[in-house]
């Protein structure tokens, strides 16, 4: 939000081709929503469903989603039904690039994370450290078990 607001130099804030239209959250008392309101950005604490209901939604073409992997699936489905482009900035997705692993690993790592109680980001980073490549998705469970074992010791 801040970078988009700072980059905007024209009267309508579109110098870089982006204009901050609204911010959605789920906690009415969050610092982010409070700051957005102070800066004159329309806000909702009703998540993506509240965003879709806002009059400002008509002006939105692109949404940056920095929620969680689980929330992103819902948000992405809702926003795409409305023809909006969604940029996934969830921590697990960003970890793919940091770890240098294939995007096909994400869903497998999320399932292993839920099953074995290991943070999905830790799994992805360890897969990158082990230099796993596409086609080795079966190794994700092994990595999760190894990490779970390390946490138990």
mmCIF file of C-alpha atoms in Angstrom, residues 16-150:
data_model
loop_
_atom_site.group_PDB
_atom_site.id
_atom_site.type_symbol
_atom_site.label_atom_id
_atom_site.label_comp_id
_atom_site.label_asym_id
_atom_site.label_seq_id
_atom_site.Cartn_x
_atom_site.Cartn_y
_atom_site.Cartn_z
ATOM 1 C CA UNK A 16 3.425 3.758 -12.227
ATOM 2 C CA UNK A 17 0.215 2.381 -13.640
ATOM 3 C CA UNK A 18 -1.085 1.506 -10.174
ATOM 4 C CA UNK A 19 -3.519 3.344 -7.964
ATOM 5 C CA UNK A 20 -4.406 2.299 -4.424
ATOM 6 C CA UNK A 21 -8.179 1.864 -4.386
ATOM 7 C CA UNK A 22 -8.966 -0.125 -1.243
ATOM 8 C CA UNK A 23 -7.578 -2.372 1.467
ATOM 9 C CA UNK A 24 -9.331 -5.410 2.886
ATOM 10 C CA UNK A 25 -8.587 -7.179 6.130
ATOM 11 C CA UNK A 26 -10.359 -9.330 8.685
ATOM 12 C CA UNK A 27 -9.478 -7.552 11.929
ATOM 13 C CA UNK A 28 -11.245 -4.188 12.361
ATOM 14 C CA UNK A 29 -8.600 -3.159 14.912
ATOM 15 C CA UNK A 30 -5.565 -4.024 12.731
ATOM 16 C CA UNK A 31 -2.793 -1.476 12.388
ATOM 17 C CA UNK A 32 -2.798 -1.890 8.606
ATOM 18 C CA UNK A 33 -6.467 -1.000 8.197
ATOM 19 C CA UNK A 34 -6.114 1.925 10.620
ATOM 20 C CA UNK A 35 -3.143 3.265 8.678
ATOM 21 C CA UNK A 36 -4.981 2.882 5.371
ATOM 22 C CA UNK A 37 -7.945 4.827 6.757
ATOM 23 C CA UNK A 38 -5.627 7.618 7.995
ATOM 24 C CA UNK A 39 -4.140 7.826 4.506
ATOM 25 C CA UNK A 40 -7.569 8.135 2.905
ATOM 26 C CA UNK A 41 -7.772 4.626 1.471
ATOM 27 C CA UNK A 42 -11.167 2.914 1.536
ATOM 28 C CA UNK A 43 -11.142 -0.089 3.878
ATOM 29 C CA UNK A 44 -13.175 -3.089 4.917
ATOM 30 C CA UNK A 45 -12.663 -5.532 7.766
ATOM 31 C CA UNK A 46 -14.934 -8.067 6.058
ATOM 32 C CA UNK A 47 -12.208 -9.709 3.963
ATOM 33 C CA UNK A 48 -12.605 -10.364 0.270
ATOM 34 C CA UNK A 49 -16.394 -10.573 0.551
ATOM 35 C CA UNK A 50 -16.453 -7.067 2.032
ATOM 36 C CA UNK A 51 -14.123 -5.861 -0.716
ATOM 37 C CA UNK A 52 -16.448 -7.175 -3.423
ATOM 38 C CA UNK A 53 -19.359 -5.365 -1.761
ATOM 39 C CA UNK A 54 -17.566 -1.981 -1.694
ATOM 40 C CA UNK A 55 -18.460 0.615 -4.357
ATOM 41 C CA UNK A 56 -14.695 1.023 -4.952
ATOM 42 C CA UNK A 57 -14.524 -2.587 -6.145
ATOM 43 C CA UNK A 58 -15.653 -1.443 -9.599
ATOM 44 C CA UNK A 59 -12.327 0.434 -9.931
ATOM 45 C CA UNK A 60 -10.164 -2.562 -8.993
ATOM 46 C CA UNK A 61 -8.402 -4.549 -11.700
ATOM 47 C CA UNK A 62 -5.486 -6.046 -9.748
ATOM 48 C CA UNK A 63 -5.439 -7.419 -6.189
ATOM 49 C CA UNK A 64 -2.328 -8.167 -4.138
ATOM 50 C CA UNK A 65 -3.207 -10.979 -1.725
ATOM 51 C CA UNK A 66 -0.896 -11.301 1.290
ATOM 52 C CA UNK A 67 -3.094 -13.546 3.424
ATOM 53 C CA UNK A 68 -2.406 -17.222 4.090
ATOM 54 C CA UNK A 69 -2.340 -20.100 1.628
ATOM 55 C CA UNK A 70 -5.728 -21.335 2.853
ATOM 56 C CA UNK A 71 -7.377 -17.913 2.692
ATOM 57 C CA UNK A 72 -5.780 -17.248 -0.685
ATOM 58 C CA UNK A 73 -7.593 -20.193 -2.300
ATOM 59 C CA UNK A 74 -10.946 -18.672 -1.326
ATOM 60 C CA UNK A 75 -9.907 -15.110 -2.183
ATOM 61 C CA UNK A 76 -8.517 -16.140 -5.555
ATOM 62 C CA UNK A 77 -11.699 -18.014 -6.487
ATOM 63 C CA UNK A 78 -13.937 -15.086 -5.497
ATOM 64 C CA UNK A 79 -11.836 -12.451 -7.244
ATOM 65 C CA UNK A 80 -11.364 -14.454 -10.432
ATOM 66 C CA UNK A 81 -15.149 -14.998 -10.636
ATOM 67 C CA UNK A 82 -15.322 -11.197 -10.787
ATOM 68 C CA UNK A 83 -12.651 -11.033 -13.493
ATOM 69 C CA UNK A 84 -9.898 -9.587 -11.301
ATOM 70 C CA UNK A 85 -6.214 -10.467 -11.555
ATOM 71 C CA UNK A 86 -4.753 -11.726 -8.278
ATOM 72 C CA UNK A 87 -1.071 -11.580 -7.311
ATOM 73 C CA UNK A 88 -0.307 -14.222 -4.690
ATOM 74 C CA UNK A 89 1.993 -12.761 -2.029
ATOM 75 C CA UNK A 90 1.263 -15.376 0.615
ATOM 76 C CA UNK A 91 4.278 -16.429 2.713
ATOM 77 C CA UNK A 92 4.358 -19.984 1.338
ATOM 78 C CA UNK A 93 4.333 -18.789 -2.264
ATOM 79 C CA UNK A 94 7.096 -16.276 -1.620
ATOM 80 C CA UNK A 95 9.073 -19.093 0.007
ATOM 81 C CA UNK A 96 9.075 -20.989 -3.301
ATOM 82 C CA UNK A 97 11.251 -18.307 -4.861
ATOM 83 C CA UNK A 98 13.430 -17.941 -1.795
ATOM 84 C CA UNK A 99 14.003 -21.698 -1.641
ATOM 85 C CA UNK A 100 14.446 -22.040 -5.400
ATOM 86 C CA UNK A 101 11.988 -24.913 -5.766
ATOM 87 C CA UNK A 102 9.286 -25.707 -8.288
ATOM 88 C CA UNK A 103 5.791 -24.310 -7.826
ATOM 89 C CA UNK A 104 4.440 -27.851 -8.185
ATOM 90 C CA UNK A 105 5.888 -28.523 -4.713
ATOM 91 C CA UNK A 106 3.597 -26.039 -2.949
ATOM 92 C CA UNK A 107 0.375 -28.066 -2.666
ATOM 93 C CA UNK A 108 2.296 -31.207 -1.685
ATOM 94 C CA UNK A 109 4.222 -29.218 0.949
ATOM 95 C CA UNK A 110 0.981 -27.705 2.288
ATOM 96 C CA UNK A 111 -0.535 -31.177 2.704
ATOM 97 C CA UNK A 112 2.623 -32.482 4.407
ATOM 98 C CA UNK A 113 2.682 -29.408 6.642
ATOM 99 C CA UNK A 114 -0.871 -30.008 7.808
ATOM 100 C CA UNK A 115 -0.354 -33.743 8.264
ATOM 101 C CA UNK A 116 2.959 -33.625 10.139
ATOM 102 C CA UNK A 117 2.707 -30.240 11.895
ATOM 103 C CA UNK A 118 5.734 -28.686 10.221
ATOM 104 C CA UNK A 119 5.726 -25.132 8.846
ATOM 105 C CA UNK A 120 5.265 -25.219 5.062
ATOM 106 C CA UNK A 121 8.014 -22.609 4.611
ATOM 107 C CA UNK A 122 10.487 -24.828 6.459
ATOM 108 C CA UNK A 123 9.626 -27.716 4.178
ATOM 109 C CA UNK A 124 10.120 -25.621 1.040
ATOM 110 C CA UNK A 125 13.431 -24.201 2.230
ATOM 111 C CA UNK A 126 14.707 -27.678 3.115
ATOM 112 C CA UNK A 127 13.648 -28.969 -0.321
ATOM 113 C CA UNK A 128 15.704 -26.176 -1.865
ATOM 114 C CA UNK A 129 18.668 -26.937 0.400
ATOM 115 C CA UNK A 130 18.495 -30.561 -0.761
ATOM 116 C CA UNK A 131 18.259 -29.374 -4.382
ATOM 117 C CA UNK A 132 15.062 -31.291 -5.128
ATOM 118 C CA UNK A 133 13.769 -30.975 -8.677
ATOM 119 C CA UNK A 134 10.428 -31.493 -10.417
ATOM 120 C CA UNK A 135 9.368 -35.116 -10.315
ATOM 121 C CA UNK A 136 10.619 -35.594 -6.756
ATOM 122 C CA UNK A 137 7.357 -34.571 -5.075
ATOM 123 C CA UNK A 138 7.296 -37.926 -3.269
ATOM 124 C CA UNK A 139 10.314 -36.724 -1.263
ATOM 125 C CA UNK A 140 8.286 -33.922 0.322
ATOM 126 C CA UNK A 141 6.777 -36.293 2.883
ATOM 127 C CA UNK A 142 10.283 -37.548 3.756
ATOM 128 C CA UNK A 143 11.457 -33.976 4.306
ATOM 129 C CA UNK A 144 8.427 -33.187 6.467
ATOM 130 C CA UNK A 145 9.026 -36.303 8.572
ATOM 131 C CA UNK A 146 12.703 -35.421 8.957
ATOM 132 C CA UNK A 147 11.806 -31.901 10.080
ATOM 133 C CA UNK A 148 9.079 -33.168 12.426
ATOM 134 C CA UNK A 149 11.629 -35.522 13.975
ATOM 135 C CA UNK A 150 14.079 -32.653 14.500
#
